[in-house]
Short mmCIF file of C-alpha atoms and ligand atoms in Angstrom, two decimals:
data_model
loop_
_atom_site.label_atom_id
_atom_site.label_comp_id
_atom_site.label_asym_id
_atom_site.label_seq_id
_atom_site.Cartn_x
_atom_site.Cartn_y
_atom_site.Cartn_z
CA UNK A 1 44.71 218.45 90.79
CA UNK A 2 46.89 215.49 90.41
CA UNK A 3 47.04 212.88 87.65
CA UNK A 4 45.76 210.35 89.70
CA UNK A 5 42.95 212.73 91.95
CA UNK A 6 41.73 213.07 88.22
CA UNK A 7 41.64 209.65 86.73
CA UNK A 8 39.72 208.67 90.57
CA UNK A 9 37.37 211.29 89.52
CA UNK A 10 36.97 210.08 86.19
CA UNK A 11 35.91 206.51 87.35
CA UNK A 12 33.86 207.66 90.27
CA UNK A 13 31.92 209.49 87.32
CA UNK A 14 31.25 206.30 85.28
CA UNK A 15 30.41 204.08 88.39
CA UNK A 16 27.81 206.67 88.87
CA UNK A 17 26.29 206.31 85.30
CA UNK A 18 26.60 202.80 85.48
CA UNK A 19 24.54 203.00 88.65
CA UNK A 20 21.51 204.69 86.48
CA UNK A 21 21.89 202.34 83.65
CA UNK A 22 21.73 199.30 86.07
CA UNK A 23 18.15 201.00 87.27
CA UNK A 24 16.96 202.66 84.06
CA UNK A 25 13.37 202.19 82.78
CA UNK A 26 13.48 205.13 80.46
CA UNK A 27 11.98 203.60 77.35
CA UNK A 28 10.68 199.92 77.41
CA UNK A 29 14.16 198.10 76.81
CA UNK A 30 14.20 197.13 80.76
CA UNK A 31 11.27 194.64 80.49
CA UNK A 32 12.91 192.51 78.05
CA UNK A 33 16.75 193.13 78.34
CA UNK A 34 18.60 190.51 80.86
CA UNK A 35 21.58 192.95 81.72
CA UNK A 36 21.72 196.44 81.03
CA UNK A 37 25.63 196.56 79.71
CA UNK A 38 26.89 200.06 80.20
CA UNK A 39 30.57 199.65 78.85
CA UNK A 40 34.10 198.61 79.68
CA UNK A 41 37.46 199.19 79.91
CA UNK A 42 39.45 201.96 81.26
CA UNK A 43 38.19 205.94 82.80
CA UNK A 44 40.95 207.17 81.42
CA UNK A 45 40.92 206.12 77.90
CA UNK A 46 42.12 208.37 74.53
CA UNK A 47 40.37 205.82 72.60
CA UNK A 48 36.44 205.70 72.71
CA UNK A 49 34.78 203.00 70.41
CA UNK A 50 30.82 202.86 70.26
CA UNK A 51 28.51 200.26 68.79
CA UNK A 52 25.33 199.82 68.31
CA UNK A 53 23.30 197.97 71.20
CA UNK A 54 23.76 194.84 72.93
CA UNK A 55 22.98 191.62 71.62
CA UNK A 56 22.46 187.92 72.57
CA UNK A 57 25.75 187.37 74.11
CA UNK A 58 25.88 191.10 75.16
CA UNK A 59 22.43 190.91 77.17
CA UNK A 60 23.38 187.66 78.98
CA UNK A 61 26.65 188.85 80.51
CA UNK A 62 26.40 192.19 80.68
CA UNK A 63 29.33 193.44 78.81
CA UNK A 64 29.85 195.12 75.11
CA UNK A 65 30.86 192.78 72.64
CA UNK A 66 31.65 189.65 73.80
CA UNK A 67 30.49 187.07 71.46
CA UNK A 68 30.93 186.99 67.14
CA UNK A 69 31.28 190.72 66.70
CA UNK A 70 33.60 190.88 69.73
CA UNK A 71 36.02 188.48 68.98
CA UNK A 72 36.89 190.21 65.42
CA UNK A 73 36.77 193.42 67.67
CA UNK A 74 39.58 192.08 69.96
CA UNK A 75 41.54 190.71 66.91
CA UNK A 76 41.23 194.38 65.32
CA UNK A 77 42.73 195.74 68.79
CA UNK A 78 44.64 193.13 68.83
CA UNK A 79 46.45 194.45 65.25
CA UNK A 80 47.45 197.73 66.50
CA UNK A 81 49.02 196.12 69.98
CA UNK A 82 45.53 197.80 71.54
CA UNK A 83 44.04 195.92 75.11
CA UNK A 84 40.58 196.43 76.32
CA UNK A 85 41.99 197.60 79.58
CA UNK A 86 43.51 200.93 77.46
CA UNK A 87 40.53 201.83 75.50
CA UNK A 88 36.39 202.22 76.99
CA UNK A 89 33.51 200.59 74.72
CA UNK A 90 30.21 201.21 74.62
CA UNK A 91 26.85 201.18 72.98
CA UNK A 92 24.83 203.70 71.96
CA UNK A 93 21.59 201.84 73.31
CA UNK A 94 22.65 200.03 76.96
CA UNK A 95 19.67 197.08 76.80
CA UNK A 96 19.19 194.94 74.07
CA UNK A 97 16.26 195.16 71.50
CA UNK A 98 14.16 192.25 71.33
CA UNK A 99 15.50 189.92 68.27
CA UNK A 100 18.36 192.28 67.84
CA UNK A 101 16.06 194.75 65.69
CA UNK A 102 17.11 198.32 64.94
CA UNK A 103 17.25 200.70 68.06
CA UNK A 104 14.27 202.88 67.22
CA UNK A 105 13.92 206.84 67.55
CA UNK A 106 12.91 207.26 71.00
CA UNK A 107 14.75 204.31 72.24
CA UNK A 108 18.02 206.35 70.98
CA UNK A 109 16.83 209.49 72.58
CA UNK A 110 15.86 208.09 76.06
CA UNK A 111 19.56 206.37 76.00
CA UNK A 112 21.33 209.22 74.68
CA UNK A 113 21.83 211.17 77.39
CA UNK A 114 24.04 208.18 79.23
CA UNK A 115 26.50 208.36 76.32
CA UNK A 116 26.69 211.60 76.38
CA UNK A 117 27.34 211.51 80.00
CA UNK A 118 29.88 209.07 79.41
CA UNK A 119 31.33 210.62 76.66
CA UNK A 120 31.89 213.95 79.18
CA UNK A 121 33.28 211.33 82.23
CA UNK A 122 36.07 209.96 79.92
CA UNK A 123 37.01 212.87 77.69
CA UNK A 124 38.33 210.65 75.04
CA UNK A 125 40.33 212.25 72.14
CA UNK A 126 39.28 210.11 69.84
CA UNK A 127 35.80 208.42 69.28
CA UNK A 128 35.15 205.33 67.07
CA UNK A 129 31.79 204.92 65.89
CA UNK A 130 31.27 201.26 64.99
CA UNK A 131 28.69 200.85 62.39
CA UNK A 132 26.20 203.70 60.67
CA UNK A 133 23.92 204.08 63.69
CA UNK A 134 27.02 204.79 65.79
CA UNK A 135 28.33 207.08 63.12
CA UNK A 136 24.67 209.35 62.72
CA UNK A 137 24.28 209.63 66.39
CA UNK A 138 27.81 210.89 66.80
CA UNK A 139 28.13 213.02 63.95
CA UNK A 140 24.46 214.70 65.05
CA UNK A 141 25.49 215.23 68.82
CA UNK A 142 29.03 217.08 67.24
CA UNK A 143 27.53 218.82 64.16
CA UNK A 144 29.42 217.24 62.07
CA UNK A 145 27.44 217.30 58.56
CA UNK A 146 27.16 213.99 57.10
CA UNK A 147 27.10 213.86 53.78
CA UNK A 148 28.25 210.91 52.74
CA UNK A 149 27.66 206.61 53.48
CA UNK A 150 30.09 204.87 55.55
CA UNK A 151 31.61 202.88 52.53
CA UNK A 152 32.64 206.60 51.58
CA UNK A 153 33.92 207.66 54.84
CA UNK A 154 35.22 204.86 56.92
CA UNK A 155 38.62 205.26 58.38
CA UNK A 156 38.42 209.08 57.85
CA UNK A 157 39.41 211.15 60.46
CA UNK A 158 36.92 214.04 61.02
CA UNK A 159 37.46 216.81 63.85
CA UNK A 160 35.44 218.61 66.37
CA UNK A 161 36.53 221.62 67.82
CA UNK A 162 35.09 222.81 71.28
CA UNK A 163 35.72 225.71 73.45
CA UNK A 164 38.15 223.52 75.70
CA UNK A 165 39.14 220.14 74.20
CA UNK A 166 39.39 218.62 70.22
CA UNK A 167 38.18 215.15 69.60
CA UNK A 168 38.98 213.05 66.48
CA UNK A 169 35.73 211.54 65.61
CA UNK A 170 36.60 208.11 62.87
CA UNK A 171 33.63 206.34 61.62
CA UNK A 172 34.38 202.24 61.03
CA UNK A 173 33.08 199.82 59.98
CA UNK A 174 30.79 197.58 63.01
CA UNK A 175 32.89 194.37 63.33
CA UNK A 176 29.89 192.22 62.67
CA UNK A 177 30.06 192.81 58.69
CA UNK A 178 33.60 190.69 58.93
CA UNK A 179 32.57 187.84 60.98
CA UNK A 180 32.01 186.15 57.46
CA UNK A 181 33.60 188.33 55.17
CA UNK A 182 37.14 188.36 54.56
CA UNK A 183 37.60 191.88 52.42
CA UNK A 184 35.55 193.77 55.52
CA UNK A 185 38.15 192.15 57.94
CA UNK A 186 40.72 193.36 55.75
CA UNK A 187 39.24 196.78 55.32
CA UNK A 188 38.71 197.19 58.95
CA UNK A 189 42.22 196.09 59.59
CA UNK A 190 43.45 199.02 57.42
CA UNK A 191 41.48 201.94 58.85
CA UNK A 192 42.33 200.37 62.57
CA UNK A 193 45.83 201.26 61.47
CA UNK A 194 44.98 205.29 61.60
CA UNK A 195 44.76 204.47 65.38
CA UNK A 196 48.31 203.33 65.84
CA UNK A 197 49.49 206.25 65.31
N1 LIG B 201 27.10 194.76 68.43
C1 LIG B 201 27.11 195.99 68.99
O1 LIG B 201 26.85 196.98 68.33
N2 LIG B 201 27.43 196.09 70.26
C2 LIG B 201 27.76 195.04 71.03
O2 LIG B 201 28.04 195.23 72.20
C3 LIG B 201 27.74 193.77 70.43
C4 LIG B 201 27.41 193.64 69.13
FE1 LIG B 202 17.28 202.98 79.89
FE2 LIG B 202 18.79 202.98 77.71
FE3 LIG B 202 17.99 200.68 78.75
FE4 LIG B 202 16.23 202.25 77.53
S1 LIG B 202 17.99 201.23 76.57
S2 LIG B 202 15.95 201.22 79.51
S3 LIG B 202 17.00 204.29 78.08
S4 LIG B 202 19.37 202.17 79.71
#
């Protein structure tokens, strides 16, 4: 198969899940969410980066960080000469909970199964989790024993090996801790710099 047969495949793939998302009514999200917001940026993306869930801004127009959180996540891109367009992002829930309150258990497990989905679609090498509930779903789904906070183990790189592919799996901090905090926007800056390389 060609380059470009594959990265048609890859997108047909994530239209598809998109498609489910848009209809979903898996756990009770769907009667209070506005949009569903499934992801963005590019099928054929090395660099994965996964929040939590959608919020406010999120919900209304459908797309993964797009209003405080976002903006520090573009500047962060931004730092190491990334574009949305090169890299996918995504949630780990696709609807918004009501008030922005924790995704609970079951909400993570009905969603789950799209990110995993997604996850497959893309075949990223490397996956960013934004934030600790990013970080514990990941490191669950890849076995990766957690042993430690994310003040211990942001910016490390931690690896998964597979029967047919390797993925670099680096939990961050979510961008939301620096929207007033000047250290955290320094400290994000810093371990975004592992991914110019
Ligand atoms: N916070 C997240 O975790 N995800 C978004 O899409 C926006 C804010
Ligand atoms: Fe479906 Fe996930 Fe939305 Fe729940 S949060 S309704 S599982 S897409």
């Amino acid at each position: 198969m060609d380059g470009l047969k594959r990265e048609d495949l890859k997108e047909e793939k994530l239209l598809e899940i998109e498609d489910r998302i848009e209809n979903c009514k898996k756990c009770d999200l769907w009667k209070t969410r506005k949009n569903p917001v499934a992801g963005d940026g590019s099928a054929n993306a090395k660099i994965m980066f996964i929040g939590e869930a959608p919020g406010f801004n999120e919900d209304e127009q459908g797309k993964p960080f797009v209003g405080k959180a976002g903006k520090i996540f573009d500047e962060l891109l931004d730092s190491v000469n990334l574009k949305r367009e090169d890299v996918y992002i995504t949630n780990v829930l696709k609807c918004r909970p009501p008030q922005n309150r924790n995704p609970k258990e079951s909400e993570i497990e009905a969603c789950m199964p799209y990110l995993n989905r997604q996850i497959e679609a893309i075949k990223p090498k490397i996956i960013c989790c934004l934030g600790t509930f990013a970080m514990s779903c990941i490191m669950k789904k890849f076995n990766i024993e957690k042993t430690q906070s994310i003040s211990k183990i942001h910016g490390k790189v931690f690896h998964y090996r597979g029967l047919f592919d390797s993925i670099k799996i680096i939990p961050l901090y979510h961008p939301a801790v620096a929207v007033y905090d000047a250290d955290m926007l320094n400290t994000l800056k810093k371990d975004f710099e592992v991914l110019a390389k």
